[in-house]
PDB file of C-alpha atoms (C1' of nucleotides) in Angstrom:
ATOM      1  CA  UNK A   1       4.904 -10.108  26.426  1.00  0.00           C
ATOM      2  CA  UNK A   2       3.922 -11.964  23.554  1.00  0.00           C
ATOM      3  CA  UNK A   3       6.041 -11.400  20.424  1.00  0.00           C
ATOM      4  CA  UNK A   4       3.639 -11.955  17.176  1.00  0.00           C
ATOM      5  CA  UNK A   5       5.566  -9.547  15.039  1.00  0.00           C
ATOM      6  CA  UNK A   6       9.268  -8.011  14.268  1.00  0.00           C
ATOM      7  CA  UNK A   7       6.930  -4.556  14.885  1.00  0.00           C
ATOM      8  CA  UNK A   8       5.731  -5.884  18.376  1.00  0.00           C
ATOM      9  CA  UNK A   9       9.445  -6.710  19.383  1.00  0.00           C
ATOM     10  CA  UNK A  10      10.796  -3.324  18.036  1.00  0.00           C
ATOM     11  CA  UNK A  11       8.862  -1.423  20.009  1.00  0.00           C
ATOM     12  CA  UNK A  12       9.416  -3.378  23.106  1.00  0.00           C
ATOM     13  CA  UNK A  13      13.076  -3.058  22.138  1.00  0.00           C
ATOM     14  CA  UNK A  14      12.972   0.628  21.576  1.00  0.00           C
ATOM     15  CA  UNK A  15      10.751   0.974  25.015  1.00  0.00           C
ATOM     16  CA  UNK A  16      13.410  -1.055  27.575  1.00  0.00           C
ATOM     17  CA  UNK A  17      16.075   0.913  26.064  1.00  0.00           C
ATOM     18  CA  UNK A  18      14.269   4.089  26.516  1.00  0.00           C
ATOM     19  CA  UNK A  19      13.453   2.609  30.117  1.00  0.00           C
ATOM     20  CA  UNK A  20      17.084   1.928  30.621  1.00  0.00           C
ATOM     21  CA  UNK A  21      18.181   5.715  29.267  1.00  0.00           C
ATOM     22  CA  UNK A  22      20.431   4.217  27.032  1.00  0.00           C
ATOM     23  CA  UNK A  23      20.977   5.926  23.496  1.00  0.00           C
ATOM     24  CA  UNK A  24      20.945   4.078  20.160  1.00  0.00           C
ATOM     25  CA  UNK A  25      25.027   4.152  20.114  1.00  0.00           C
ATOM     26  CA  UNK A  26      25.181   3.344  23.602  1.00  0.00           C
ATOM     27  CA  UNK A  27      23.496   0.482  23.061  1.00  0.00           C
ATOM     28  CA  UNK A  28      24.904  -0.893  20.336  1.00  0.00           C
ATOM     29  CA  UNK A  29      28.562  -0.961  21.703  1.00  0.00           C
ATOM     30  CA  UNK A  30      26.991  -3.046  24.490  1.00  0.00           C
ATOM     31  CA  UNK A  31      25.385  -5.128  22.109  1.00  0.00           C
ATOM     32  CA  UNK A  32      28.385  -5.197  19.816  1.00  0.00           C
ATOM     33  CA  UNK A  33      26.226  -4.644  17.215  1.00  0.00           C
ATOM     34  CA  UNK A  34      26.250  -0.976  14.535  1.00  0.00           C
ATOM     35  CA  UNK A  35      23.959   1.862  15.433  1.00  0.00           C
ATOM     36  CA  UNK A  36      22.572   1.591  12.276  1.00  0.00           C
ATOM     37  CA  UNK A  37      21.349  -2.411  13.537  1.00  0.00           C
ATOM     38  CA  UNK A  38      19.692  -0.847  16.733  1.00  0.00           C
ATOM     39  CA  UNK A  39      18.367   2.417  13.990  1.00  0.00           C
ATOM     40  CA  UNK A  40      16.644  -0.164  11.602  1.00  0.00           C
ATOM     41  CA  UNK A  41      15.683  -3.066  13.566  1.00  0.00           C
ATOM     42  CA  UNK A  42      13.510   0.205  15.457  1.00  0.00           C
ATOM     43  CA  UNK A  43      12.436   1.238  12.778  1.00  0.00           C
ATOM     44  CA  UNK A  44      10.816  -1.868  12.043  1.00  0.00           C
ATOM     45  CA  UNK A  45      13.148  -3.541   9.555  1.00  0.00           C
ATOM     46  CA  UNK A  46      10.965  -6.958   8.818  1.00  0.00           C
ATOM     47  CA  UNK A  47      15.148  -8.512   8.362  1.00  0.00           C
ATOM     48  CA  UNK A  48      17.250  -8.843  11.034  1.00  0.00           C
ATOM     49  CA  UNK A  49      19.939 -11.506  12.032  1.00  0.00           C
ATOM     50  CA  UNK A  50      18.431 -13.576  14.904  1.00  0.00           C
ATOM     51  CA  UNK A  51      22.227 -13.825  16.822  1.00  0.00           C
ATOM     52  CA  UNK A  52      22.441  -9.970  16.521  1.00  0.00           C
ATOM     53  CA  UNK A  53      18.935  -9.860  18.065  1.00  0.00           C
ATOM     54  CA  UNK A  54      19.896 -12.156  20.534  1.00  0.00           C
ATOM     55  CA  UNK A  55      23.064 -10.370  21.776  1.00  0.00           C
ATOM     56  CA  UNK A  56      20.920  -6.917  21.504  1.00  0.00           C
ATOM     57  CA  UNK A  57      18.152  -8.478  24.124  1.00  0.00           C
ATOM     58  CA  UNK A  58      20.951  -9.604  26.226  1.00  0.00           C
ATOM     59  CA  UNK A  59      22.506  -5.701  26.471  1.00  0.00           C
ATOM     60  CA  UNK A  60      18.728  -4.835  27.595  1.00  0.00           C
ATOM     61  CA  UNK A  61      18.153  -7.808  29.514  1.00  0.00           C
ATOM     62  CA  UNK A  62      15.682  -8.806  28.138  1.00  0.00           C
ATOM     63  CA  UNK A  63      15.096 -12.851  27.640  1.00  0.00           C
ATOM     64  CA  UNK A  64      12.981 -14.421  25.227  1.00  0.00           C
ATOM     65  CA  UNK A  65      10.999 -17.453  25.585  1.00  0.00           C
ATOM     66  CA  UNK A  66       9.627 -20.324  23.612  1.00  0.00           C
ATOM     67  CA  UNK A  67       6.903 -22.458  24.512  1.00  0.00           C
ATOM     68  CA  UNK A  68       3.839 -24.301  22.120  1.00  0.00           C
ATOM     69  CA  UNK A  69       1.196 -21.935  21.681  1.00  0.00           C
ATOM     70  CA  UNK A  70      -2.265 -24.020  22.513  1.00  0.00           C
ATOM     71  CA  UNK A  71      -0.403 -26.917  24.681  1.00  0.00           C
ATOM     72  CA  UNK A  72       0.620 -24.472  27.446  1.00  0.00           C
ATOM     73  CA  UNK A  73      -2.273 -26.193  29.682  1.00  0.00           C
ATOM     74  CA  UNK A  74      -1.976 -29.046  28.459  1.00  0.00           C
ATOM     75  CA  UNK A  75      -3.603 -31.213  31.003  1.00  0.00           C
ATOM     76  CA  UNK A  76      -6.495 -29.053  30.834  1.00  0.00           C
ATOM     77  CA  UNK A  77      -9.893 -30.469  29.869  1.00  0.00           C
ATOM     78  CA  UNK A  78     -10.558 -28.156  28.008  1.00  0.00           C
ATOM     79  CA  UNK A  79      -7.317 -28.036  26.356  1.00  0.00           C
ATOM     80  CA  UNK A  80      -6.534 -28.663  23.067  1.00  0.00           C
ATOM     81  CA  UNK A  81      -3.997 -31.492  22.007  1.00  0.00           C
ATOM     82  CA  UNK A  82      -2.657 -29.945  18.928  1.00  0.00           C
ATOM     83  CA  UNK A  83       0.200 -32.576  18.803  1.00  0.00           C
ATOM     84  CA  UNK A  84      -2.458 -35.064  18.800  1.00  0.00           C
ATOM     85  CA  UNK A  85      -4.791 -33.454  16.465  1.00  0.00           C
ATOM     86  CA  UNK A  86      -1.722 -33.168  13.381  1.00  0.00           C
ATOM     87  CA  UNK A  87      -0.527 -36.646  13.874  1.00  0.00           C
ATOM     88  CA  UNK A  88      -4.059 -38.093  12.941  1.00  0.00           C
ATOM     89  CA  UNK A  89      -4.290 -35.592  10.533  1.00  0.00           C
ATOM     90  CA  UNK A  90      -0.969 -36.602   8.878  1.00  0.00           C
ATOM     91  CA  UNK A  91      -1.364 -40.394  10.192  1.00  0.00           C
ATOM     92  CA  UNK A  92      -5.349 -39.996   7.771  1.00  0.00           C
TER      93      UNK A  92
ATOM     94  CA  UNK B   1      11.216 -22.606  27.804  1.00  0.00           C
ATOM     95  CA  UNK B   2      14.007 -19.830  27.657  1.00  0.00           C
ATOM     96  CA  UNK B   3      16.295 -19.042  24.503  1.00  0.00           C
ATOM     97  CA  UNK B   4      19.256 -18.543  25.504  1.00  0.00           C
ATOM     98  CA  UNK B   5      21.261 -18.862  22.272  1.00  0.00           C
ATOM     99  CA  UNK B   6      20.297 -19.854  19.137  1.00  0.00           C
ATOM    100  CA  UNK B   7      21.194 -23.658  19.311  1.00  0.00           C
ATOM    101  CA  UNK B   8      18.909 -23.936  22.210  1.00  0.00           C
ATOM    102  CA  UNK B   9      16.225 -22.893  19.922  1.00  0.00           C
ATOM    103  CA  UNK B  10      16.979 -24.811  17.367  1.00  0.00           C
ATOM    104  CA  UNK B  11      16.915 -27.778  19.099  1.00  0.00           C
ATOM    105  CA  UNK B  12      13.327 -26.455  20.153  1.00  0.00           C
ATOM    106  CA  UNK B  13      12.386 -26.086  16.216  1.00  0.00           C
ATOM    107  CA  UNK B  14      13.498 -28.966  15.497  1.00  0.00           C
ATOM    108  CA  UNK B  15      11.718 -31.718  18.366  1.00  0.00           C
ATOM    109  CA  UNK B  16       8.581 -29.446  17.608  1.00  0.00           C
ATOM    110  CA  UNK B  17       8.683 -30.438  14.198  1.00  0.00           C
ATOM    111  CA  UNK B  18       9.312 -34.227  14.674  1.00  0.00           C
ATOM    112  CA  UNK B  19       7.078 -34.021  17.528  1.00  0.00           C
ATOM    113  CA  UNK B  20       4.389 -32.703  14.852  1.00  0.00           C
ATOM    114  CA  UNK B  21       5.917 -34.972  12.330  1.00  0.00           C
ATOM    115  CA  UNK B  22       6.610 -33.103   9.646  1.00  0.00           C
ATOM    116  CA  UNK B  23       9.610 -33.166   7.210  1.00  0.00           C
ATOM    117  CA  UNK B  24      12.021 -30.255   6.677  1.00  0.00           C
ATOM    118  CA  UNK B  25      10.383 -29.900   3.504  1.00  0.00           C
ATOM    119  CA  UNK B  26       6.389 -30.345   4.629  1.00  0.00           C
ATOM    120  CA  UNK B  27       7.714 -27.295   7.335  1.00  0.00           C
ATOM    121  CA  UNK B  28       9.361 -25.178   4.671  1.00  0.00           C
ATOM    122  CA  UNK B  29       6.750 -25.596   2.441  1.00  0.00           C
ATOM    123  CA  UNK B  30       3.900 -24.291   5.435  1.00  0.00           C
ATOM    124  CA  UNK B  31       6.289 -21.701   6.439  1.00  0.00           C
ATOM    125  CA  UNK B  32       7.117 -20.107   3.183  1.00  0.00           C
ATOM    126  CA  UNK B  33      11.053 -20.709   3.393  1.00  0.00           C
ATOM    127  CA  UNK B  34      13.556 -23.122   1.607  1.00  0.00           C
ATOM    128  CA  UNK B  35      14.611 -26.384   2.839  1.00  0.00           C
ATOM    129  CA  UNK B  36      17.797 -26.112   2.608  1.00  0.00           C
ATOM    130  CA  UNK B  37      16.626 -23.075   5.697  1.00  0.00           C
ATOM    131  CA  UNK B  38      14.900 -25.034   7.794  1.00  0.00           C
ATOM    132  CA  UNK B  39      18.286 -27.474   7.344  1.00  0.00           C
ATOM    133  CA  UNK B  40      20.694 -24.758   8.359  1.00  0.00           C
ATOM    134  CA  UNK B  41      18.919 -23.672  11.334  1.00  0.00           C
ATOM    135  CA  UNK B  42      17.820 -26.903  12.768  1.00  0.00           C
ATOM    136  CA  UNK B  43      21.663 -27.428  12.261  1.00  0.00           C
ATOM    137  CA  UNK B  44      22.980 -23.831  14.669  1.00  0.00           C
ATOM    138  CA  UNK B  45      23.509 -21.820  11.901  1.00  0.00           C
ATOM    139  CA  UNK B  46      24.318 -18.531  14.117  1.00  0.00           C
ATOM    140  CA  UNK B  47      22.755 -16.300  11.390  1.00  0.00           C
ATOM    141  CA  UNK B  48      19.195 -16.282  10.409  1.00  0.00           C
ATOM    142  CA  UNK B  49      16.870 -14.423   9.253  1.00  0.00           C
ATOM    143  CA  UNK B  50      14.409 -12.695  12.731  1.00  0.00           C
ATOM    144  CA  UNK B  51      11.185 -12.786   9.794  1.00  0.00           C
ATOM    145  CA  UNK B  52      11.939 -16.244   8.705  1.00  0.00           C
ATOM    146  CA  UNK B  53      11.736 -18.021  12.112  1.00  0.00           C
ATOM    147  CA  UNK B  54       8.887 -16.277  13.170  1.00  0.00           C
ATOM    148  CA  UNK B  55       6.905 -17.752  10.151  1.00  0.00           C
ATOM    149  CA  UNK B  56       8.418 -20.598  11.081  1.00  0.00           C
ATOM    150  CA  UNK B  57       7.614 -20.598  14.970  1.00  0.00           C
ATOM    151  CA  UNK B  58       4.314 -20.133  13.491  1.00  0.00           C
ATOM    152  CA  UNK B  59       4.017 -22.963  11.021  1.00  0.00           C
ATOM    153  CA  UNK B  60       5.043 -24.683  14.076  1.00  0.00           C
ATOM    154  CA  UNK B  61       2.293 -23.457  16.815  1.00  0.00           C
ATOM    155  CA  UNK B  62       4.751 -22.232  18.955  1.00  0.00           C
ATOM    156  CA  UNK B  63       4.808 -18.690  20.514  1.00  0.00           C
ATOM    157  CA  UNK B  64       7.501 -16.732  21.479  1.00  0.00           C
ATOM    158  CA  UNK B  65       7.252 -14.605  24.455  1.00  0.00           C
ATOM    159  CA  UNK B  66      10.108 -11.138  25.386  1.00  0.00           C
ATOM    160  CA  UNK B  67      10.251 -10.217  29.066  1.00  0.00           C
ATOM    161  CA  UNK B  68      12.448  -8.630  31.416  1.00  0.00           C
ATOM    162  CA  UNK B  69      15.031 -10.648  32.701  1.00  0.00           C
ATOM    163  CA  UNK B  70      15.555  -9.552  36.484  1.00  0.00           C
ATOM    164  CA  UNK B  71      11.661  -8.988  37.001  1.00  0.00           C
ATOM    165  CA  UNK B  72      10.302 -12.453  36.073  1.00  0.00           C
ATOM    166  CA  UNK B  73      10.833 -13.079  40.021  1.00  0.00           C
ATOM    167  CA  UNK B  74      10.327  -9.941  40.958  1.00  0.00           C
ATOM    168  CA  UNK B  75       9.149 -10.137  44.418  1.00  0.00           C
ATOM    169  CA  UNK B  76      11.585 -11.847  46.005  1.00  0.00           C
ATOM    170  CA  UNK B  77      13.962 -10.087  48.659  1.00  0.00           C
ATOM    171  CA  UNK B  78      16.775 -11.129  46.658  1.00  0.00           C
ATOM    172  CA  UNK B  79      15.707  -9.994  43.619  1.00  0.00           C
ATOM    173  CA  UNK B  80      18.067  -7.006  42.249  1.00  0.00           C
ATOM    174  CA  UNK B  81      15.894  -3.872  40.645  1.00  0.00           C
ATOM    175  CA  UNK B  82      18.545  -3.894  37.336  1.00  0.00           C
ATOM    176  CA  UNK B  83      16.563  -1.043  35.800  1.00  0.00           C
ATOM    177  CA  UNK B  84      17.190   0.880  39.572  1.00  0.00           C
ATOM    178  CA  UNK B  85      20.368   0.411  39.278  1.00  0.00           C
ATOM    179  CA  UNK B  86      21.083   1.112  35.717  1.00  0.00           C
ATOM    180  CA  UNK B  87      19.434   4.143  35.946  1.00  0.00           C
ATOM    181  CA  UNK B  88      20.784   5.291  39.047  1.00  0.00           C
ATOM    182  CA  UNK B  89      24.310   4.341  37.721  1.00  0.00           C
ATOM    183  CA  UNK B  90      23.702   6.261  34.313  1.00  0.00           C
ATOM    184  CA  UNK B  91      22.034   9.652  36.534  1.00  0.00           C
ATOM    185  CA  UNK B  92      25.273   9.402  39.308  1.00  0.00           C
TER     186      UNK B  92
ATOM    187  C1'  DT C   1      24.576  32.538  19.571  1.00  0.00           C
ATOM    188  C1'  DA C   2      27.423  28.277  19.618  1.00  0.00           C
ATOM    189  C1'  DC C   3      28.121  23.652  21.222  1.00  0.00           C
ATOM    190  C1'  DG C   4      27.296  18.796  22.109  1.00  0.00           C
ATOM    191  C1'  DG C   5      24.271  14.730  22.165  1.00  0.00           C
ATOM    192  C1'  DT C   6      20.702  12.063  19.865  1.00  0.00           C
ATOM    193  C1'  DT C   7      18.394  10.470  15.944  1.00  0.00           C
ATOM    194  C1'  DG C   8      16.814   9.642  11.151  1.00  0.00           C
ATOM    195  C1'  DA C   9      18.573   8.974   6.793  1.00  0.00           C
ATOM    196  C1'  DC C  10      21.457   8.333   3.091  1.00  0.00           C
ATOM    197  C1'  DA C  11      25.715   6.041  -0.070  1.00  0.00           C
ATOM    198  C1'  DC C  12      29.076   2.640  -0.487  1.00  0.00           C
ATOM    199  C1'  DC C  13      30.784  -2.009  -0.249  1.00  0.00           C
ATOM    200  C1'  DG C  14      32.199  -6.576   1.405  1.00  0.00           C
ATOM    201  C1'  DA C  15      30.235 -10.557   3.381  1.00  0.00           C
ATOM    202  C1'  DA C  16      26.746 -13.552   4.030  1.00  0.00           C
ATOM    203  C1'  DC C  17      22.102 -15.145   3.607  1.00  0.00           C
ATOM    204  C1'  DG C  18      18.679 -17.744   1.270  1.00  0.00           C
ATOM    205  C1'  DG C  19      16.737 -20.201  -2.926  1.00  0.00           C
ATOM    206  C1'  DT C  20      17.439 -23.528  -6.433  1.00  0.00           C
ATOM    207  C1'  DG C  21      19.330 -27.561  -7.924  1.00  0.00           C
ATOM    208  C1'  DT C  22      21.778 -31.601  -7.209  1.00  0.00           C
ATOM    209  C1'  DC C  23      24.103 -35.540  -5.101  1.00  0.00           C
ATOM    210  C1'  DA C  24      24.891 -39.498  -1.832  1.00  0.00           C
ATOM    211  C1'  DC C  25      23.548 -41.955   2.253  1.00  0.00           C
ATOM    212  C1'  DC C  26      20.233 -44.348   5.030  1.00  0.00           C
ATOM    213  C1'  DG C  27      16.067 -46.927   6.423  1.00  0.00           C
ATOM    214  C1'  DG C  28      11.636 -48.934   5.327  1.00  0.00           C
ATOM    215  C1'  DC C  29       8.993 -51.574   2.229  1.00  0.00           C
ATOM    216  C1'  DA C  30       7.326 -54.287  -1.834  1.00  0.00           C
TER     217       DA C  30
ATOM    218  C1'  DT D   1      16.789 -56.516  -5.357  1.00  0.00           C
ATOM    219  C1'  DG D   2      14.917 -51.988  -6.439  1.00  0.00           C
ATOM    220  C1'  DC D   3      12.187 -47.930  -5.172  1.00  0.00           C
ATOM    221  C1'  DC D   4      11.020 -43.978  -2.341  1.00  0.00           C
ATOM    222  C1'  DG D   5      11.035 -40.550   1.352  1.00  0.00           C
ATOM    223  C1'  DG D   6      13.945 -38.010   4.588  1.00  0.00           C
ATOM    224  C1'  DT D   7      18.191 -35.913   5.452  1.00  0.00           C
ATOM    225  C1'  DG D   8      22.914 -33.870   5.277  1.00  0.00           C
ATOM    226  C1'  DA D   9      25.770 -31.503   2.303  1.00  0.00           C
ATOM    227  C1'  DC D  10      27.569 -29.291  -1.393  1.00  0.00           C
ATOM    228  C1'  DA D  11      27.942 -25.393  -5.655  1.00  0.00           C
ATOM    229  C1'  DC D  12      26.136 -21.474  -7.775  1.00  0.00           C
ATOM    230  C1'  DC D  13      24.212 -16.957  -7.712  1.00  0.00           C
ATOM    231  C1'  DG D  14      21.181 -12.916  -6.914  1.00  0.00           C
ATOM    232  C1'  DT D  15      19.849 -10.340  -3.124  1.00  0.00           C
ATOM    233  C1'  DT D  16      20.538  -7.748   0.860  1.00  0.00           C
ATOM    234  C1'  DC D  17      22.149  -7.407   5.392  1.00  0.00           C
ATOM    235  C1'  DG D  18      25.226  -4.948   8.325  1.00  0.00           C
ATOM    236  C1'  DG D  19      29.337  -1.804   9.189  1.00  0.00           C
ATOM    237  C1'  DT D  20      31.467   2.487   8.223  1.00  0.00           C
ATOM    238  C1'  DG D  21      31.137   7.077   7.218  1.00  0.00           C
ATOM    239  C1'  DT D  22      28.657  11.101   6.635  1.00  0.00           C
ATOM    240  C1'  DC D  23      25.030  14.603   6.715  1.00  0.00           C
ATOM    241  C1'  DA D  24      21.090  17.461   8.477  1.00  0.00           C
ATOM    242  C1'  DA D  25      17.517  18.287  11.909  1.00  0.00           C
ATOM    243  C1'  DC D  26      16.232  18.701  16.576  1.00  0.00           C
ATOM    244  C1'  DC D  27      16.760  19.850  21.436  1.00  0.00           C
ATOM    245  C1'  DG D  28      18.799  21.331  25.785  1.00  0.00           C
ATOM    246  C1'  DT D  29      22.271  24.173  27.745  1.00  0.00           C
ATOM    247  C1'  DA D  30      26.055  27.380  28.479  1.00  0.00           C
TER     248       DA D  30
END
DNA sequence: TACGGTTGACACCGAACGGTGTCACCGGCA
DNA sequence: TGCCGGTGACACCGTTCGGTGTCAACCGTA
């Protein structure tokens, strides 16, 4: 699922823990992180520590992926070359 | 690709942003953070900011995606049903 | 009724983050 | 030779994150 906000991951969060019937302390002892992490970042706290995120998504198993956002196809025709687009924009 | 730790991601930030060929300041500057930031992460700093690098994933065009870990191959016979067993294990 | 588990919500406080400013180093170019 | 942009690396400092501890509210159950 595609993660465009800290709201959109909290709630994804909050769900696969939910799914996984695991309580907020419960979780955090996995996680080696405070209840009051799991309580906030839930809550929708817009700061959180990315490595305590990290190690949080691992307790759920959950992974998280990174990829360019309009060069996923990029041999598509119809495809556009973003990469190419900003370097002759910068290159002008 | 998958983010497994926060180097590995870093080392995506940072070839996205030479592949776009921007400075550490041109990104700051379009992502709303500090250089001196976009330094420190690009360099594995473990702790950073979850709001921060989504603005900058952003500045950058690249999308970040959250999925389970044991369904992404789902169908295969080998595949373990984690969220089976957890459950199981945490109802026995 | 009483009890235990879960959760939201505080206060407190040390540690660390992040911004600003600055410096030196390096490579390219006039 | 000197200048300039990019980068790594500091110090300083205000902000705030995160852990600990605690409390009340809620709910299911004995």
């Amino acid at each position: 699922m595609l993660v465009r906000s800290i709201g959109e991951a909290a709630a994804q969060l909050r769900g696969r823990r939910l799914a996984l019937r695991l309580s907020q302390d419960q979780l955090a002892q996995r996680a080696g992180v405070s209840r009051k992490w799991v309580y906030e970042f839930e809550a929708g706290k817009p700061h959180a520590e990315l490595g305590h995120l990290l190690r949080v998504l691992d307790a759920l198993d959950l992974q998280l992926d990174l990829s360019p956002r309009s060069a996923s196809s990029q041999s598509a025709q119809g495809a556009v070359d973003l990469d190419a687009i900003l370097e002759r924009h910068r290159d002008g």
